[in-house]
């Protein structure tokens, strides 16, 4: 089973640049782009050239390094720190829901705050070291999620997934898809049903592509078919990713995930969420407090560039929804499996 092509990779020293797969072009074209300015990183996150909570966090961390390149060699430390705050605030404005973005930016700012004695040049190098660590740790977290999650999957299982929580959403093998890759690598026969995931079709464009690349059997379905494949007993488990998980275990993920969770409960099918600890936001008591990104109407009225609704049609386009903890059978993290999903068990796992 081949390795996943790297979603992103840093080039050079602290004055280097970030190369990333432009995911908006997949599956028709595999093209890597070079981001050499913080504005290019911001645009790549905003336009989902790079997307998925962990991948957004990793990219933003490198964006901080890039944003400080003009100051690193000749500014004083006060000016350097002011620019760091400015760059972090700018990147934080790219997308509001995936907590990994803010977790990564806060981690970069914390490293700077804890190393006030360093001159700008040395501090800049230290920030690159931290960004690389964030990427490397994410890769390890993906592998651990795969190991823990594969224990829940028996051979012969049909698994439904929504959106893309694969390697393209992370620095490693993904979260939900890491479980599938790990189960397949253990010789377990699985059949994946991938929701196309309107309106941006991350499931059709990205999840099918990843699974085909790695030789995992996948069947593409329309989002509206999820209930039918459950009713036909084609599916014995659902695994999705997450963009932000509140302290009580409510999990925010791509729009349509809540509906899938309700359907799974109605059919007595276990609904699993796979996410690293960097996707938890313990500052929020429950999922109703998670900011939900609303995106442009054109993503629906002119999906993939083809007009399918009258001009100026009223549109509601929330990019995420929240599956309440009571609909989630387990949350698979790099530290282990949270089950049942309760506030107490969430905190215990994250503090383990
Ligand atoms: C492993 S996080 C993947 C998560 O992110 C996706 O959202 P987007 O494509 O808008 O960045 C989706 O919610 C996935 O489950």
Tab-separated table of C-alpha atoms and ligand atoms in Angstrom:
chain	number	residue	atom	x	y	z
A	1	UNK	CA	0.000	0.000	0.000
A	2	UNK	CA	1.694	3.180	-1.196
A	3	UNK	CA	2.379	6.164	0.979
A	4	UNK	CA	0.149	9.205	0.651
A	5	UNK	CA	1.658	12.065	-1.394
A	6	UNK	CA	2.586	14.822	1.079
A	7	UNK	CA	-0.250	17.358	1.377
A	8	UNK	CA	2.387	20.013	2.024
A	9	UNK	CA	6.146	20.292	2.492
A	10	UNK	CA	8.491	23.052	3.588
A	11	UNK	CA	11.448	23.963	1.395
A	12	UNK	CA	14.723	25.412	2.675
A	13	UNK	CA	15.553	27.274	5.861
A	14	UNK	CA	13.395	29.860	7.641
A	15	UNK	CA	13.514	31.949	4.455
A	16	UNK	CA	12.068	29.073	2.458
A	17	UNK	CA	8.577	28.456	1.143
A	18	UNK	CA	5.673	25.991	1.435
A	19	UNK	CA	4.741	23.636	-1.387
A	20	UNK	CA	1.217	22.184	-1.255
A	21	UNK	CA	-1.125	20.143	-3.416
A	22	UNK	CA	-3.815	22.419	-4.898
A	23	UNK	CA	-6.802	20.314	-3.860
A	24	UNK	CA	-9.269	22.387	-5.891
A	25	UNK	CA	-7.864	20.762	-9.046
A	26	UNK	CA	-8.185	17.132	-7.887
A	27	UNK	CA	-9.009	14.573	-9.129
A	28	UNK	CA	-8.600	15.836	-12.698
A	29	UNK	CA	-5.208	17.449	-12.173
A	30	UNK	CA	-2.465	16.801	-9.603
A	31	UNK	CA	-0.635	20.127	-9.269
A	32	UNK	CA	1.555	21.474	-6.493
A	33	UNK	CA	1.698	25.200	-5.805
A	34	UNK	CA	4.395	27.216	-4.039
A	35	UNK	CA	3.333	29.649	-1.317
A	36	UNK	CA	5.990	32.297	-0.708
A	37	UNK	CA	3.867	34.998	0.966
A	38	UNK	CA	1.466	34.950	3.886
A	39	UNK	CA	-1.226	36.246	1.539
A	40	UNK	CA	-0.792	33.135	-0.628
A	41	UNK	CA	-1.187	30.918	2.446
A	42	UNK	CA	-4.307	32.830	3.489
A	43	UNK	CA	-5.801	32.497	-0.002
A	44	UNK	CA	-4.961	28.781	-0.175
A	45	UNK	CA	-6.805	28.161	3.102
A	46	UNK	CA	-9.760	30.394	2.179
A	47	UNK	CA	-10.188	28.789	-1.254
A	48	UNK	CA	-9.662	25.240	0.063
A	49	UNK	CA	-6.552	24.636	-2.000
A	50	UNK	CA	-5.402	23.250	1.326
A	51	UNK	CA	-8.244	22.138	3.607
A	52	UNK	CA	-9.049	19.869	6.480
A	53	UNK	CA	-8.541	20.949	10.073
A	54	UNK	CA	-5.042	19.520	10.713
A	55	UNK	CA	-3.722	20.539	7.278
A	56	UNK	CA	-5.040	24.073	7.825
A	57	UNK	CA	-3.227	24.226	11.176
A	58	UNK	CA	0.055	22.990	9.706
A	59	UNK	CA	-0.171	25.452	6.789
A	60	UNK	CA	-0.919	28.366	9.102
A	61	UNK	CA	2.091	27.537	11.265
A	62	UNK	CA	4.319	27.744	8.184
A	63	UNK	CA	2.436	30.907	7.210
A	64	UNK	CA	3.698	32.536	10.407
A	65	UNK	CA	7.275	31.686	9.418
A	66	UNK	CA	6.751	33.117	5.933
A	67	UNK	CA	5.058	36.234	7.284
A	68	UNK	CA	8.096	37.082	9.422
A	69	UNK	CA	10.738	36.636	6.728
A	70	UNK	CA	11.023	40.350	5.895
A	71	UNK	CA	11.741	41.243	9.535
A	72	UNK	CA	13.819	38.358	10.789
A	73	UNK	CA	17.236	39.723	9.891
A	74	UNK	CA	17.184	43.369	10.860
A	75	UNK	CA	14.230	44.210	13.082
A	76	UNK	CA	14.317	44.559	16.821
A	77	UNK	CA	12.468	41.964	18.863
A	78	UNK	CA	9.596	44.274	19.752
A	79	UNK	CA	8.930	44.941	16.058
A	80	UNK	CA	9.302	41.220	15.331
A	81	UNK	CA	6.717	40.285	17.978
A	82	UNK	CA	4.309	42.942	16.734
A	83	UNK	CA	4.545	41.518	13.220
A	84	UNK	CA	4.024	37.985	14.549
A	85	UNK	CA	0.784	39.073	16.223
A	86	UNK	CA	-0.298	40.821	13.007
A	87	UNK	CA	0.428	37.756	10.849
A	88	UNK	CA	-1.337	35.378	13.262
A	89	UNK	CA	-4.406	37.618	13.380
A	90	UNK	CA	-4.448	37.816	9.588
A	91	UNK	CA	-4.226	34.024	9.153
A	92	UNK	CA	-6.873	33.501	11.865
A	93	UNK	CA	-9.293	35.404	9.632
A	94	UNK	CA	-9.064	32.889	6.788
A	95	UNK	CA	-11.689	30.377	8.070
A	96	UNK	CA	-13.547	30.319	11.418
A	97	UNK	CA	-14.487	26.721	12.211
A	98	UNK	CA	-11.482	24.369	12.233
A	99	UNK	CA	-9.979	24.883	15.686
A	100	UNK	CA	-6.605	23.519	14.514
A	101	UNK	CA	-6.010	26.852	12.766
A	102	UNK	CA	-6.211	28.743	16.050
A	103	UNK	CA	-4.499	25.972	18.013
A	104	UNK	CA	-1.477	26.142	15.671
A	105	UNK	CA	-1.312	29.946	15.675
A	106	UNK	CA	-1.567	30.054	19.471
A	107	UNK	CA	1.218	27.471	19.704
A	108	UNK	CA	3.487	29.573	17.484
A	109	UNK	CA	2.761	32.697	19.555
A	110	UNK	CA	3.380	30.766	22.770
A	111	UNK	CA	6.826	29.659	21.573
A	112	UNK	CA	7.711	33.271	20.833
A	113	UNK	CA	6.447	34.384	24.243
A	114	UNK	CA	8.516	31.673	25.959
A	115	UNK	CA	11.711	32.676	24.127
A	116	UNK	CA	11.826	36.415	24.634
A	117	UNK	CA	15.605	36.287	25.035
A	118	UNK	CA	16.163	35.265	21.401
A	119	UNK	CA	17.062	37.835	18.763
A	120	UNK	CA	14.673	37.960	15.770
A	121	UNK	CA	16.907	35.835	13.554
A	122	UNK	CA	17.200	33.040	16.126
A	123	UNK	CA	13.526	33.364	17.038
A	124	UNK	CA	12.576	32.993	13.384
A	125	UNK	CA	14.585	29.780	13.111
A	126	UNK	CA	12.954	28.512	16.314
A	127	UNK	CA	9.499	29.206	14.857
A	128	UNK	CA	10.331	27.112	11.796
A	129	UNK	CA	11.387	24.299	14.103
A	130	UNK	CA	7.984	24.560	15.816
A	131	UNK	CA	6.084	24.520	12.525
A	132	UNK	CA	7.987	21.411	11.441
A	133	UNK	CA	7.189	19.821	14.812
A	134	UNK	CA	3.481	20.558	14.347
A	135	UNK	CA	3.583	18.841	10.961
A	136	UNK	CA	5.590	15.851	12.206
A	137	UNK	CA	3.361	15.418	15.266
A	138	UNK	CA	0.269	15.523	13.082
A	139	UNK	CA	1.705	12.753	10.919
A	140	UNK	CA	2.274	10.656	14.040
A	141	UNK	CA	-1.218	11.438	15.345
A	142	UNK	CA	-2.719	10.198	12.085
A	143	UNK	CA	-0.847	6.916	12.382
A	144	UNK	CA	-1.956	6.471	16.002
A	145	UNK	CA	-5.579	7.236	15.116
A	146	UNK	CA	-5.325	4.581	12.427
A	147	UNK	CA	-3.999	2.014	14.881
A	148	UNK	CA	-6.634	2.709	17.538
A	149	UNK	CA	-9.471	2.940	15.050
A	150	UNK	CA	-8.608	-0.219	13.103
A	151	UNK	CA	-9.359	-2.227	16.271
A	152	UNK	CA	-13.013	-1.214	15.879
A	153	UNK	CA	-13.223	-2.512	12.293
A	154	UNK	CA	-13.824	-6.180	11.474
A	155	UNK	CA	-13.063	-7.714	8.107
A	156	UNK	CA	-16.085	-7.549	5.816
A	157	UNK	CA	-17.235	-4.173	7.132
A	158	UNK	CA	-18.947	-1.598	4.928
A	159	UNK	CA	-17.878	1.868	6.084
A	160	UNK	CA	-19.607	5.092	5.118
A	161	UNK	CA	-17.670	8.335	5.300
A	162	UNK	CA	-18.575	11.961	4.594
A	163	UNK	CA	-16.399	14.659	3.047
A	164	UNK	CA	-12.652	14.021	3.097
A	165	UNK	CA	-10.845	13.207	6.311
A	166	UNK	CA	-7.926	11.625	4.517
A	167	UNK	CA	-4.285	12.371	4.046
A	168	UNK	CA	-5.235	15.483	2.074
A	169	UNK	CA	-6.845	16.902	5.226
A	170	UNK	CA	-3.752	16.312	7.336
A	171	UNK	CA	0.031	16.031	7.222
A	172	UNK	CA	-0.193	12.264	7.348
A	173	UNK	CA	-2.639	9.495	6.432
A	174	UNK	CA	-5.719	11.387	7.587
A	175	UNK	CA	-8.080	10.722	10.457
A	176	UNK	CA	-11.155	8.767	9.298
A	177	UNK	CA	-9.255	7.426	6.294
A	178	UNK	CA	-6.248	6.556	8.457
A	179	UNK	CA	-8.531	4.031	10.179
A	180	UNK	CA	-9.505	2.586	6.802
A	181	UNK	CA	-5.921	2.483	5.550
A	182	UNK	CA	-4.780	0.788	8.769
A	183	UNK	CA	-7.579	-1.791	8.662
A	184	UNK	CA	-6.822	-2.573	5.009
A	185	UNK	CA	-3.088	-2.837	5.757
A	186	UNK	CA	-3.951	-5.410	8.434
A	187	UNK	CA	-5.615	-7.510	5.734
A	188	UNK	CA	-9.187	-6.662	6.762
A	189	UNK	CA	-11.553	-6.533	3.802
A	190	UNK	CA	-13.487	-3.263	3.870
A	191	UNK	CA	-15.788	-1.550	1.406
A	192	UNK	CA	-16.040	2.212	1.713
A	193	UNK	CA	-19.096	4.199	0.696
A	194	UNK	CA	-18.060	7.816	0.101
A	195	UNK	CA	-20.678	10.552	0.176
A	196	UNK	CA	-19.958	12.977	-2.646
A	197	UNK	CA	-20.468	15.773	-0.105
A	198	UNK	CA	-22.103	18.746	-1.717
A	199	UNK	CA	-21.514	21.496	-2.489
A	200	UNK	CA	-17.709	21.282	-2.885
A	201	UNK	CA	-17.636	17.502	-3.431
A	202	UNK	CA	-14.645	16.696	-1.234
A	203	UNK	CA	-15.907	13.118	-1.046
A	204	UNK	CA	-16.290	12.637	-4.808
A	205	UNK	CA	-13.135	14.547	-5.712
A	206	UNK	CA	-10.769	13.697	-2.856
A	207	UNK	CA	-11.869	10.680	-0.805
A	208	UNK	CA	-12.461	8.442	-3.822
A	209	UNK	CA	-9.129	9.602	-5.258
A	210	UNK	CA	-7.218	8.825	-2.072
A	211	UNK	CA	-8.827	5.417	-1.574
A	212	UNK	CA	-8.284	4.426	-5.207
A	213	UNK	CA	-4.641	5.527	-4.954
A	214	UNK	CA	-4.230	3.150	-2.018
A	215	UNK	CA	-6.244	0.257	-3.440
A	216	UNK	CA	-9.111	0.456	-0.939
A	217	UNK	CA	-12.496	-0.479	-2.509
A	218	UNK	CA	-14.723	2.599	-2.629
A	219	UNK	CA	-18.217	3.262	-3.964
A	220	UNK	CA	-19.290	6.852	-4.548
A	221	UNK	CA	-22.845	7.796	-3.571
A	222	UNK	CA	-24.878	10.978	-3.538
A	223	UNK	CA	-25.377	12.447	-0.067
A	224	UNK	CA	-29.093	11.637	-0.373
A	225	UNK	CA	-28.293	7.921	-0.719
A	226	UNK	CA	-26.725	7.499	2.739
A	227	UNK	CA	-29.983	6.295	4.315
A	228	UNK	CA	-30.658	3.818	1.525
A	229	UNK	CA	-27.263	2.114	1.740
A	230	UNK	CA	-27.800	1.794	5.480
A	231	UNK	CA	-31.287	0.381	4.966
A	232	UNK	CA	-29.846	-2.131	2.460
A	233	UNK	CA	-27.319	-3.197	5.149
A	234	UNK	CA	-24.360	-2.266	2.930
A	235	UNK	CA	-22.888	-0.251	5.813
A	236	UNK	CA	-21.940	-1.491	9.279
A	237	UNK	CA	-20.040	1.579	10.483
A	238	UNK	CA	-19.735	5.294	9.799
A	239	UNK	CA	-16.435	7.131	10.315
A	240	UNK	CA	-16.000	10.855	9.757
A	241	UNK	CA	-13.458	13.505	10.642
A	242	UNK	CA	-14.069	16.639	12.662
A	243	UNK	CA	-13.142	20.291	12.557
A	244	UNK	CA	-13.828	21.162	16.164
A	245	UNK	CA	-14.989	19.018	19.103
A	246	UNK	CA	-16.465	20.740	22.159
A	247	UNK	CA	-15.750	19.758	25.763
A	248	UNK	CA	-18.874	17.566	25.968
A	249	UNK	CA	-17.946	15.645	22.799
A	250	UNK	CA	-20.279	17.407	20.352
A	251	UNK	CA	-18.411	17.207	17.022
A	252	UNK	CA	-18.520	19.795	14.263
A	253	UNK	CA	-17.812	18.517	10.770
A	254	UNK	CA	-18.705	19.096	7.126
A	255	UNK	CA	-22.334	19.945	6.457
A	256	UNK	CA	-24.348	16.765	6.144
A	257	UNK	CA	-22.506	14.922	8.908
A	258	UNK	CA	-25.286	15.580	11.421
A	259	UNK	CA	-27.807	14.026	9.010
A	260	UNK	CA	-25.569	10.974	8.596
A	261	UNK	CA	-25.300	10.658	12.392
A	262	UNK	CA	-29.088	10.719	12.745
A	263	UNK	CA	-29.467	8.116	9.985
A	264	UNK	CA	-26.825	5.891	11.615
A	265	UNK	CA	-28.652	6.071	14.953
A	266	UNK	CA	-31.950	5.229	13.241
A	267	UNK	CA	-30.354	2.129	11.666
A	268	UNK	CA	-28.434	1.008	14.743
A	269	UNK	CA	-25.090	1.599	12.993
A	270	UNK	CA	-22.104	2.827	15.059
A	271	UNK	CA	-21.086	6.412	14.233
A	272	UNK	CA	-17.410	7.125	14.898
A	273	UNK	CA	-15.543	10.413	14.750
A	274	UNK	CA	-11.786	10.306	14.204
A	275	UNK	CA	-9.803	13.351	15.282
A	276	UNK	CA	-6.504	14.292	16.933
A	277	UNK	CA	-6.384	16.064	20.281
A	278	UNK	CA	-5.554	19.290	18.397
A	279	UNK	CA	-9.169	19.302	17.125
A	280	UNK	CA	-10.700	19.515	20.607
A	281	UNK	CA	-11.765	22.905	21.998
A	282	UNK	CA	-12.333	22.495	25.733
A	283	UNK	CA	-13.090	26.213	26.041
A	284	UNK	CA	-16.496	25.508	24.483
A	285	UNK	CA	-18.970	23.677	26.722
A	286	UNK	CA	-20.984	22.275	23.810
A	287	UNK	CA	-21.202	22.213	20.042
A	288	UNK	CA	-23.810	24.967	19.801
A	289	UNK	CA	-20.997	27.422	20.587
A	290	UNK	CA	-18.829	26.384	17.622
A	291	UNK	CA	-18.647	29.105	14.929
A	292	UNK	CA	-20.063	27.752	11.667
A	293	UNK	CA	-18.558	29.106	8.464
A	294	UNK	CA	-21.043	30.283	5.859
A	295	UNK	CA	-19.702	30.298	2.344
A	296	UNK	CA	-20.654	31.936	-0.951
A	297	UNK	CA	-23.983	31.191	-2.662
A	298	UNK	CA	-22.130	30.487	-5.912
A	299	UNK	CA	-20.768	27.265	-4.415
A	300	UNK	CA	-24.355	25.993	-4.678
A	301	UNK	CA	-25.894	27.955	-7.573
A	302	UNK	CA	-22.812	27.536	-9.781
A	303	UNK	CA	-21.314	24.382	-8.353
A	304	UNK	CA	-17.986	23.568	-10.024
A	305	UNK	CA	-18.628	26.393	-12.473
A	306	UNK	CA	-21.985	25.222	-13.908
A	307	UNK	CA	-25.061	27.293	-13.150
A	308	UNK	CA	-27.790	25.057	-11.744
A	309	UNK	CA	-30.121	27.622	-10.173
A	310	UNK	CA	-31.634	30.929	-11.294
A	311	UNK	CA	-29.364	33.912	-10.800
A	312	UNK	CA	-29.874	35.682	-7.469
A	313	UNK	CA	-31.600	32.673	-5.906
A	314	UNK	CA	-31.625	32.943	-2.115
A	315	UNK	CA	-29.084	30.479	-0.719
A	316	UNK	CA	-28.127	29.241	2.741
A	317	UNK	CA	-24.656	27.681	2.652
A	318	UNK	CA	-23.341	26.652	6.083
A	319	UNK	CA	-20.131	24.667	5.515
A	320	UNK	CA	-20.434	22.664	8.754
A	321	UNK	CA	-22.921	21.215	11.209
A	322	UNK	CA	-22.687	19.591	14.639
A	323	UNK	CA	-23.306	15.957	15.576
A	324	UNK	CA	-24.299	15.938	19.260
A	325	UNK	CA	-22.346	13.605	21.547
A	326	UNK	CA	-25.389	11.392	22.098
A	327	UNK	CA	-25.266	10.408	18.412
A	328	UNK	CA	-21.544	9.556	18.519
A	329	UNK	CA	-20.621	6.030	19.599
A	330	UNK	CA	-16.910	6.776	19.983
A	331	UNK	CA	-14.297	9.392	19.212
A	332	UNK	CA	-11.033	7.887	17.966
A	333	UNK	CA	-8.004	9.968	18.965
A	334	UNK	CA	-4.248	9.430	18.823
A	335	UNK	CA	-4.371	8.737	22.576
A	336	UNK	CA	-7.112	6.120	22.385
A	337	UNK	CA	-10.856	5.703	21.934
A	338	UNK	CA	-13.296	7.876	23.883
A	339	UNK	CA	-16.364	5.755	24.614
A	340	UNK	CA	-18.976	6.545	25.772
A	341	UNK	CA	-18.631	10.128	24.628
A	342	UNK	CA	-19.088	12.177	27.787
A	343	UNK	CA	-17.539	15.376	29.095
A	344	UNK	CA	-15.723	13.374	31.737
A	345	UNK	CA	-14.318	10.852	29.275
A	346	UNK	CA	-13.258	13.586	26.844
A	347	UNK	CA	-11.315	15.399	29.541
A	348	UNK	CA	-9.825	12.167	30.904
A	349	UNK	CA	-8.547	11.140	27.481
A	350	UNK	CA	-7.086	14.537	26.622
A	351	UNK	CA	-5.357	14.758	29.999
A	352	UNK	CA	-4.000	11.195	29.749
B	1	LIG	C1	-9.415	15.717	9.259
B	1	LIG	S1	-10.297	17.191	9.234
B	1	LIG	C2	-11.280	16.949	7.830
B	1	LIG	C3	-12.531	17.756	7.855
B	1	LIG	O1	-12.334	19.053	7.245
B	1	LIG	C4	-13.260	19.161	6.178
B	1	LIG	O2	-13.740	20.455	5.981
B	1	LIG	P1	-13.122	21.339	4.774
B	1	LIG	O3	-12.966	20.422	3.593
B	1	LIG	O4	-14.146	22.429	4.570
B	1	LIG	O5	-11.811	21.876	5.293
B	1	LIG	C5	-14.383	18.239	6.574
B	1	LIG	O6	-15.184	18.788	7.586
B	1	LIG	C6	-13.591	17.067	7.061
B	1	LIG	O7	-14.265	16.118	7.817
